[in-house]
Structures are given as structure tokens and as C-alpha cells.
PDB file of C-alpha atoms in Angstrom:
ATOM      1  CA  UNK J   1      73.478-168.279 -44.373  1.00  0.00           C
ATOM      2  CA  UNK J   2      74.965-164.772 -44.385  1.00  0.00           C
ATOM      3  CA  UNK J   3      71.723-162.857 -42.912  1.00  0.00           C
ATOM      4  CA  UNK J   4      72.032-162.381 -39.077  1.00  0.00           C
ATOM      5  CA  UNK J   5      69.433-163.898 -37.161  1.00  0.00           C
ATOM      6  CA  UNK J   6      65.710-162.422 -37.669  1.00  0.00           C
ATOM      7  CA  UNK J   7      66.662-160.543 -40.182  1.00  0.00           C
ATOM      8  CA  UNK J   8      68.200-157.821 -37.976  1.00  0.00           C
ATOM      9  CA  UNK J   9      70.156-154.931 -39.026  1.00  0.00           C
ATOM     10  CA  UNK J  10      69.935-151.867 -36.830  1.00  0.00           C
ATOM     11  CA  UNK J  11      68.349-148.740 -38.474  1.00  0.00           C
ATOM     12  CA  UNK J  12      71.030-145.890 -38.965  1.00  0.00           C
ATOM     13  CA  UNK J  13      70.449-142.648 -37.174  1.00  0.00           C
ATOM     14  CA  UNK J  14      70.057-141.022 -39.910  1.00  0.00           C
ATOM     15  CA  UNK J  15      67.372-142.881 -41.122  1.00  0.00           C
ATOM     16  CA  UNK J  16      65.198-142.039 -38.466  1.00  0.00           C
ATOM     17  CA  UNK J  17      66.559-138.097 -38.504  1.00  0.00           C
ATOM     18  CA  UNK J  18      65.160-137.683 -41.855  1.00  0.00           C
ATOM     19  CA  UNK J  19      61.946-139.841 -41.105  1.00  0.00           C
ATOM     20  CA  UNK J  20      61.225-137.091 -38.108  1.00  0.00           C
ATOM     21  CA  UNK J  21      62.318-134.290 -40.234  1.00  0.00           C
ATOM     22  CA  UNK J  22      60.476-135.062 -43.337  1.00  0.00           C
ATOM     23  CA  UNK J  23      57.175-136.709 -41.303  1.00  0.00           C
ATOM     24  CA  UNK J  24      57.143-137.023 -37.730  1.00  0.00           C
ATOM     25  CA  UNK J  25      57.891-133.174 -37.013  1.00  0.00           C
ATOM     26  CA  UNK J  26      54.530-131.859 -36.585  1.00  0.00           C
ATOM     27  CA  UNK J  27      53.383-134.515 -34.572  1.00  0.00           C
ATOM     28  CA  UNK J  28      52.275-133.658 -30.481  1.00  0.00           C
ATOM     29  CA  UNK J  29      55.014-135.224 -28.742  1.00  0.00           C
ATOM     30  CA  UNK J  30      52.542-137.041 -26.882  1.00  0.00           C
ATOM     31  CA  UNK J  31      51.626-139.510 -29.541  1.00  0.00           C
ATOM     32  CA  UNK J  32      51.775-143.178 -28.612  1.00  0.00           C
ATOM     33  CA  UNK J  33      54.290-145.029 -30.716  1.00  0.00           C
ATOM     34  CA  UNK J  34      54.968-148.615 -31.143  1.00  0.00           C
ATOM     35  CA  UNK J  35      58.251-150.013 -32.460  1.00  0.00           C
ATOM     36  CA  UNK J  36      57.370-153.746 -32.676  1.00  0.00           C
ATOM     37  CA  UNK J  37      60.882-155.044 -33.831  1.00  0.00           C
ATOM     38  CA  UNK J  38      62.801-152.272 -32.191  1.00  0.00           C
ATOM     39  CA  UNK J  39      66.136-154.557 -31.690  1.00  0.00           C
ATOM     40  CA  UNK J  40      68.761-152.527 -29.984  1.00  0.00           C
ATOM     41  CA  UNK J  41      66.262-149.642 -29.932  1.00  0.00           C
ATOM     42  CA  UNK J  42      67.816-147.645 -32.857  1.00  0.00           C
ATOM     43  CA  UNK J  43      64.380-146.051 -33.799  1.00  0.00           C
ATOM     44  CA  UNK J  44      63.022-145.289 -30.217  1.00  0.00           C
ATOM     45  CA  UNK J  45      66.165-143.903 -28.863  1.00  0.00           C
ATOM     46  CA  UNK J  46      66.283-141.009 -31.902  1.00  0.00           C
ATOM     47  CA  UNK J  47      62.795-140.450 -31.189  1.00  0.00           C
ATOM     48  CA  UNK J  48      63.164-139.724 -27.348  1.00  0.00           C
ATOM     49  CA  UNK J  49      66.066-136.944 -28.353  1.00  0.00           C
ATOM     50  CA  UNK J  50      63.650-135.484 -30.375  1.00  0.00           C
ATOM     51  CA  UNK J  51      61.116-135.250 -27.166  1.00  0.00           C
ATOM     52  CA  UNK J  52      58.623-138.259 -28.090  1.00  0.00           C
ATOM     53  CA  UNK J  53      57.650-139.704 -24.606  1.00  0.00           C
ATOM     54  CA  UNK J  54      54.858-142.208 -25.007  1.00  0.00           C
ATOM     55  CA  UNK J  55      57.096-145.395 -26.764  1.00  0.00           C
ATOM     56  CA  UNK J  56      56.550-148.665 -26.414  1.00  0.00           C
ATOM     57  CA  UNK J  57      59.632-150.685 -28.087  1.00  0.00           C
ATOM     58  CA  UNK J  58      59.109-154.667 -28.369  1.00  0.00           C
ATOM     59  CA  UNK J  59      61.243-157.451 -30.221  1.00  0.00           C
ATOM     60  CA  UNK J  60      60.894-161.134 -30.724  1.00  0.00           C
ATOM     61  CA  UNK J  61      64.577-161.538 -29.201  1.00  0.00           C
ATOM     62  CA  UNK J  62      62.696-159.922 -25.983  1.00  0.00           C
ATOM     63  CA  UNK J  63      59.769-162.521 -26.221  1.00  0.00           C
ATOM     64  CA  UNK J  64      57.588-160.228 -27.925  1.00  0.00           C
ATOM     65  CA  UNK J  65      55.996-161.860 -31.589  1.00  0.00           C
ATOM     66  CA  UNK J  66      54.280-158.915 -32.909  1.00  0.00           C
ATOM     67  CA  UNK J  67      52.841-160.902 -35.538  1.00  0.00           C
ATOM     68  CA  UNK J  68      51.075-163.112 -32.725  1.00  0.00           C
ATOM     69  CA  UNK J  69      49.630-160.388 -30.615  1.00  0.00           C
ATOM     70  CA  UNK J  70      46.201-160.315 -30.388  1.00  0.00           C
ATOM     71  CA  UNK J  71      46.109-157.782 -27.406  1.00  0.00           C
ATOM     72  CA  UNK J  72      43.559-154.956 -28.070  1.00  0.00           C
ATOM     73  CA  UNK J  73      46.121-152.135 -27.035  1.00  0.00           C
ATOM     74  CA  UNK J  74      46.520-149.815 -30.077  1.00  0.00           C
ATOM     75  CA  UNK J  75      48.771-146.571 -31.013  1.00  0.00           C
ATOM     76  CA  UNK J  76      48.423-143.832 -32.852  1.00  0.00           C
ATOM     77  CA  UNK J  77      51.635-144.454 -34.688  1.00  0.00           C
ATOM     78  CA  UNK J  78      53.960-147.685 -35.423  1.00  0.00           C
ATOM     79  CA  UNK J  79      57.472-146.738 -36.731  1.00  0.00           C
ATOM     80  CA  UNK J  80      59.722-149.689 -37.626  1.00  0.00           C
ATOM     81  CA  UNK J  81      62.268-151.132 -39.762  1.00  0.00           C
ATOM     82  CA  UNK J  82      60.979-154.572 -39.910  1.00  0.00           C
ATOM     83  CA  UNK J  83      62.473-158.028 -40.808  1.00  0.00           C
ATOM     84  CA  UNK J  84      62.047-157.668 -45.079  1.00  0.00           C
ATOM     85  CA  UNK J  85      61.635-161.523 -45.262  1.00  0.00           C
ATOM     86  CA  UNK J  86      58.181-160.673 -43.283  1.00  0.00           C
ATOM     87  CA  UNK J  87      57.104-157.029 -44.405  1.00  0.00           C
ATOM     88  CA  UNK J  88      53.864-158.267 -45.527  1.00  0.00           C
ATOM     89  CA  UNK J  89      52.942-159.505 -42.166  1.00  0.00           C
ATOM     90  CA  UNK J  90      54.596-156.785 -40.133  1.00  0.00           C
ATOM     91  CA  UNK J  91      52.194-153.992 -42.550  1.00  0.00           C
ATOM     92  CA  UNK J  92      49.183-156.209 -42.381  1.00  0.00           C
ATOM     93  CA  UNK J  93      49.402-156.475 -38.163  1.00  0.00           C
ATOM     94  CA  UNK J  94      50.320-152.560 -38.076  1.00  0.00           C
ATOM     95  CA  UNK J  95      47.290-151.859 -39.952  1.00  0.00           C
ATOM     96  CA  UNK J  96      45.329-153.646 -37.030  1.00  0.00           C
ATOM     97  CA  UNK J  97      47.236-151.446 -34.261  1.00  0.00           C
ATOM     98  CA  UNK J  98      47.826-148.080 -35.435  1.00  0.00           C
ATOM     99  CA  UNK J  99      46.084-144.867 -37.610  1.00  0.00           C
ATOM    100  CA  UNK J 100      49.562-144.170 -39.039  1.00  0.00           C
ATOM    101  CA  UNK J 101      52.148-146.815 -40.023  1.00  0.00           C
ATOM    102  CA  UNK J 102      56.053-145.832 -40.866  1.00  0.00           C
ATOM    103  CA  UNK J 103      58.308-148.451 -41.979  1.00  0.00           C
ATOM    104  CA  UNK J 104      61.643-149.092 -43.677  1.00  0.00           C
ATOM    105  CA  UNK J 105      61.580-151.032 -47.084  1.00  0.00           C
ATOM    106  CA  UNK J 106      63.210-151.511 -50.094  1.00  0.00           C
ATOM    107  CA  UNK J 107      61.783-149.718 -52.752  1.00  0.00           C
ATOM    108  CA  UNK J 108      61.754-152.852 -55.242  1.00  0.00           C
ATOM    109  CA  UNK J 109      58.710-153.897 -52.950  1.00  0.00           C
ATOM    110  CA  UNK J 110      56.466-152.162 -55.554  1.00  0.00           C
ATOM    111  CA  UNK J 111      57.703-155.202 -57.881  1.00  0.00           C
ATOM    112  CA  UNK J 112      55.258-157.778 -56.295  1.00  0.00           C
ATOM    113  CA  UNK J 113      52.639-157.612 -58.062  1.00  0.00           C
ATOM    114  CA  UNK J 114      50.825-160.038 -54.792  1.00  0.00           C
ATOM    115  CA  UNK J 115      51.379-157.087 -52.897  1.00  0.00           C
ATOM    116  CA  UNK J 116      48.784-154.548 -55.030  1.00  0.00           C
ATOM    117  CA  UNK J 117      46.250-157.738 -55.582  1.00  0.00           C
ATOM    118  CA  UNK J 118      46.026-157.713 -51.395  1.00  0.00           C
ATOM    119  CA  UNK J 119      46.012-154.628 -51.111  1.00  0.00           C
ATOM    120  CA  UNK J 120      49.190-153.859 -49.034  1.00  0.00           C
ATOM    121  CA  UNK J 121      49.318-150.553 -50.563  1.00  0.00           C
ATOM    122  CA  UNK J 122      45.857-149.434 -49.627  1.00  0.00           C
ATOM    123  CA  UNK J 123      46.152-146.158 -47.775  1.00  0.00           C
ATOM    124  CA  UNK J 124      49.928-145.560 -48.890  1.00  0.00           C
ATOM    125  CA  UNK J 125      49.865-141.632 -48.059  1.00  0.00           C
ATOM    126  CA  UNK J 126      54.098-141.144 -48.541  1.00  0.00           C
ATOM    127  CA  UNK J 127      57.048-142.683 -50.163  1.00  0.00           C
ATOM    128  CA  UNK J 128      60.160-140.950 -48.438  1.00  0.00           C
ATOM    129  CA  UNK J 129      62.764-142.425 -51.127  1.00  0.00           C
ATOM    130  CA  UNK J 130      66.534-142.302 -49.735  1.00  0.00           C
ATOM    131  CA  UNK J 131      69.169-140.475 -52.799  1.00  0.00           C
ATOM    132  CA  UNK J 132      71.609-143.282 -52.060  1.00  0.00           C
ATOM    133  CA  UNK J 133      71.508-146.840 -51.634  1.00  0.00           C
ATOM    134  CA  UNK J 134      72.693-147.354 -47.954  1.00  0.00           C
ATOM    135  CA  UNK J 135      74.470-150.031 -46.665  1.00  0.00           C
ATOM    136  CA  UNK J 136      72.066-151.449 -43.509  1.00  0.00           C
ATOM    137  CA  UNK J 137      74.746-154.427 -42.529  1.00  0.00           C
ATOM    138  CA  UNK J 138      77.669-152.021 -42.047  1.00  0.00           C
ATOM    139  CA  UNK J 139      78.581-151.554 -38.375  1.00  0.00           C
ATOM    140  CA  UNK J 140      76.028-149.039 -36.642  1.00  0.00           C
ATOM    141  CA  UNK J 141      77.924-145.644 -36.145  1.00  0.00           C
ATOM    142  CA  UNK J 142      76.968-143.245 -33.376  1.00  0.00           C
ATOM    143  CA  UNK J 143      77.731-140.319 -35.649  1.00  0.00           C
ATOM    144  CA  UNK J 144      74.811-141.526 -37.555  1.00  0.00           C
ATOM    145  CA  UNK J 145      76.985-141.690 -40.688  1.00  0.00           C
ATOM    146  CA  UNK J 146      76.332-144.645 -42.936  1.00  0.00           C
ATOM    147  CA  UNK J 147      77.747-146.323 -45.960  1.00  0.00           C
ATOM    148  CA  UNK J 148      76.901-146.639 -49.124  1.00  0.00           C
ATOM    149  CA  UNK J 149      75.554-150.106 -50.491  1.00  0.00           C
ATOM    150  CA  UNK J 150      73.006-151.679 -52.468  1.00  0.00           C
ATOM    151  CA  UNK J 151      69.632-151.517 -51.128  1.00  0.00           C
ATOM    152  CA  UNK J 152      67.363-148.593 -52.380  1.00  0.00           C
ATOM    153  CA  UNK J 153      65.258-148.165 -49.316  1.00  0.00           C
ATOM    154  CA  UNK J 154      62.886-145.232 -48.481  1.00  0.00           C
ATOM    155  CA  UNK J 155      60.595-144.669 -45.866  1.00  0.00           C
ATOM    156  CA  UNK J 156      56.487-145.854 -46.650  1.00  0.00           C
ATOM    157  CA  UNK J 157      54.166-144.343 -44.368  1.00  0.00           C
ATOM    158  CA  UNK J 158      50.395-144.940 -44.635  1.00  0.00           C
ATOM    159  CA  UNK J 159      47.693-143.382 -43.078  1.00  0.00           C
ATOM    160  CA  UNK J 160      44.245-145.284 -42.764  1.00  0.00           C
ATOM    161  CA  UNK J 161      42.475-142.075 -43.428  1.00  0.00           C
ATOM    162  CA  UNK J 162      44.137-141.387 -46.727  1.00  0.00           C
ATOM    163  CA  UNK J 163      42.487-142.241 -50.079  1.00  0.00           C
ATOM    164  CA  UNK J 164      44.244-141.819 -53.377  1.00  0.00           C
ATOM    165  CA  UNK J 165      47.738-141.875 -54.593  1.00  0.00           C
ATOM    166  CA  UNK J 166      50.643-141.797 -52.459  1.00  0.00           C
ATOM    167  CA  UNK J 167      52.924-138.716 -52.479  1.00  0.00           C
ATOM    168  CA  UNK J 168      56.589-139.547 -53.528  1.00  0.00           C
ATOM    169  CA  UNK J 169      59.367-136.916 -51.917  1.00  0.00           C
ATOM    170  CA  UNK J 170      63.166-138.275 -52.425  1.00  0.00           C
ATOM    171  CA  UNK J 171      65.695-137.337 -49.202  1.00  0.00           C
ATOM    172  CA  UNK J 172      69.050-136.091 -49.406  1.00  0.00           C
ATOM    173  CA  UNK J 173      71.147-138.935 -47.903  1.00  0.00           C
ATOM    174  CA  UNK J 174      74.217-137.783 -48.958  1.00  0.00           C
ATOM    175  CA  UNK J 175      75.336-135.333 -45.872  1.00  0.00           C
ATOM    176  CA  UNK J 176      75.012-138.896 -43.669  1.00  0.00           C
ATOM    177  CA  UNK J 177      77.788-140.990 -46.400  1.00  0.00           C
ATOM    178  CA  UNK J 178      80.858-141.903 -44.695  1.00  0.00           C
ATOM    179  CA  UNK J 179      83.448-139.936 -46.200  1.00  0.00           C
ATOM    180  CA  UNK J 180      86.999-141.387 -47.216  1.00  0.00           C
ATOM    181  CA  UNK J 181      88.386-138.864 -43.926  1.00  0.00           C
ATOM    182  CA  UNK J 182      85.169-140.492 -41.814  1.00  0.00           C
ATOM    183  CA  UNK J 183      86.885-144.195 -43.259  1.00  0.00           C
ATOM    184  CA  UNK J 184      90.491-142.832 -41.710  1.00  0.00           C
ATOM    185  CA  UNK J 185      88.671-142.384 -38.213  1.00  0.00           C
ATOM    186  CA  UNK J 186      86.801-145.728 -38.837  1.00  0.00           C
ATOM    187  CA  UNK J 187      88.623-147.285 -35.585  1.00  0.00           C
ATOM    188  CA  UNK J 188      88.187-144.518 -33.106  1.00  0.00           C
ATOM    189  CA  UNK J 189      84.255-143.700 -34.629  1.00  0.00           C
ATOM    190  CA  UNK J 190      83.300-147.721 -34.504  1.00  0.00           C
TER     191      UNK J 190
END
């Protein structure tokens, strides 16, 4: 009873900072991207500062089921931080529409062993493992700041070209923790 609706929590900044800095930086600009469950459009907004033009944002509070499109329109790249309860099915469907797949996830996903047997993990090409365990249903913060909490999440990104083992590479989160100074300001940066 305490999840919001769809499982939404907006993606920090940050999140998607590090996700273009560590990954997405030496992509053309021109690339098509879909966010399927882009909410509040967290994701696509940081992307468009960063000069992406071609992205197409959808969400099943805008009428648009992802998981029930059977359109033929592909992209060359899906970023999104989809609904946990349904990462299976958000992977499986990104797989259909897109050469390269980015998405949010806890890293405790590995623990399903239903996951390996169907072979979610086929074509796994990067694990982008966050240093601190953020907190994704704190307020969203335009600073881009974000709390600690308990969810050890990371970036996955596959590529359906890749073949082998995927490369791990852990982030420095720490510069984006709200400070006890950043918790003083809380009311004017909220």
C-alpha cells in the first residue's frame, strides 16, 4: 500500500548524468531514443541538455502500454527506469525495439535465478553499479542531489551485438548525496 501508483519514482538527475557520462557520451547526438515509462520526463529532459534530439518519451499514465505495443517502429537506443515489479517485461519488449537497452535496476536482480534460465541477461554488455544506495522515493531535487537509502541500483545496459561477459564499472555517487548543509536548504531547494 505504500508504493505510488505504477510503481513510479522519478529518476534523479544524477542518475542519468552519470549514465551519459559513463555510456551515452560517445554516442551521435542523432540517435533515436525511446523512454517507454518516461513519467515526468526525468530521463529525456537530462538527455536534451546534453544535445540528444531524436526522443520519443511515452508512459502508461499518457495512454501509452509499452508492454502492449506491437507497432514496428524501432530505436537505436531505449533508456529507462522502469516499474521493478515489471523489469522482466519492460527488458524482454526493449529487446524487440532497440540495438542498445539502458535501464535502472536494483542490483539484487542477479538473485533470480528465473532470470539467467530465460535468458534476461543474454547480451548484458555493462553493469554501471551506483557507490551508494540512493533513496528513489525522496522528493525529486532540481540540483540533482539525492539521498541516501536502501536500494543498491546501477545502471544495466545491453547491447544485442555483444557476446560474453558483461563489464562491471562502479560510479562515484557520492558528489550527488545531500549533505547535512543541502538538508538546512531542504525548504528553499524542494
Amino acid at each position: 500500500g505504500e508504493k505510488p501508483e505504477n510503481d513510479f519514482y522519478q529518476t534523479p538527475k544524477c542518475v542519468t548524468w552519470e549514465l551519459i557520462n559513463n555510456y551515452l557520451n560517445d554516442f551521435n547526438r542523432d540517435v533515436s531514443i525511446l523512454d517507454p515509462c518516461c513519467g515526468l520526463y526525468a530521463i529525456g529532459n537530462e538527455l536534451k541538455k546534453y544535445g540528444f534530439t531524436d526522443i520519443t518519451e511515452k508512459d502508461l499514465m499518457y495512454g501509452d502500454n509499452f508492454l502492449l505495443d506491437n507497432k514496428d517502429s524501432n530505436y537505436d537506443c531505449i533508456v529507462m527506469n522502469p516499474p521493478f515489479k515489471d523489469f522482466d517485461s519492460f527488458i524482454t519488449k526493449a529487446k524487440e525495439k532497440a540495438q542498445i537497452i539502458c535501464s535502472i535496476g536494483k542490483l539484487n536482480f542477479f538473485g533470480a535465478h528465473k532470470r539467467n534460465v530465460n535468458g534476461l541477461w543474454s547480451n548484458l554488455k555493462y553493469i554501471l553499479v551506483f557507490d551508494r544506495q540512493l533513496a528513489y522515493d525522496k522528493p525529486f531535487r532540481e540540483d540533482g542531489k539525492v539521498e541516501c537509502g536502501m536500494l543498491i541500483s546501477c545502471w544495466f545496459i545491453w547491447d544485442k551485438t555483444f557476446v560474453g561477459s558483461p563489464m562491471l564499472s562502479v560510479v562515484d555517487m557520492q558528489k550527488y548525496i545531500v549533505s547535512k548543509k543541502d538538508d538546512e536548504n531542504k525548504e528553499e531547494l524542494w
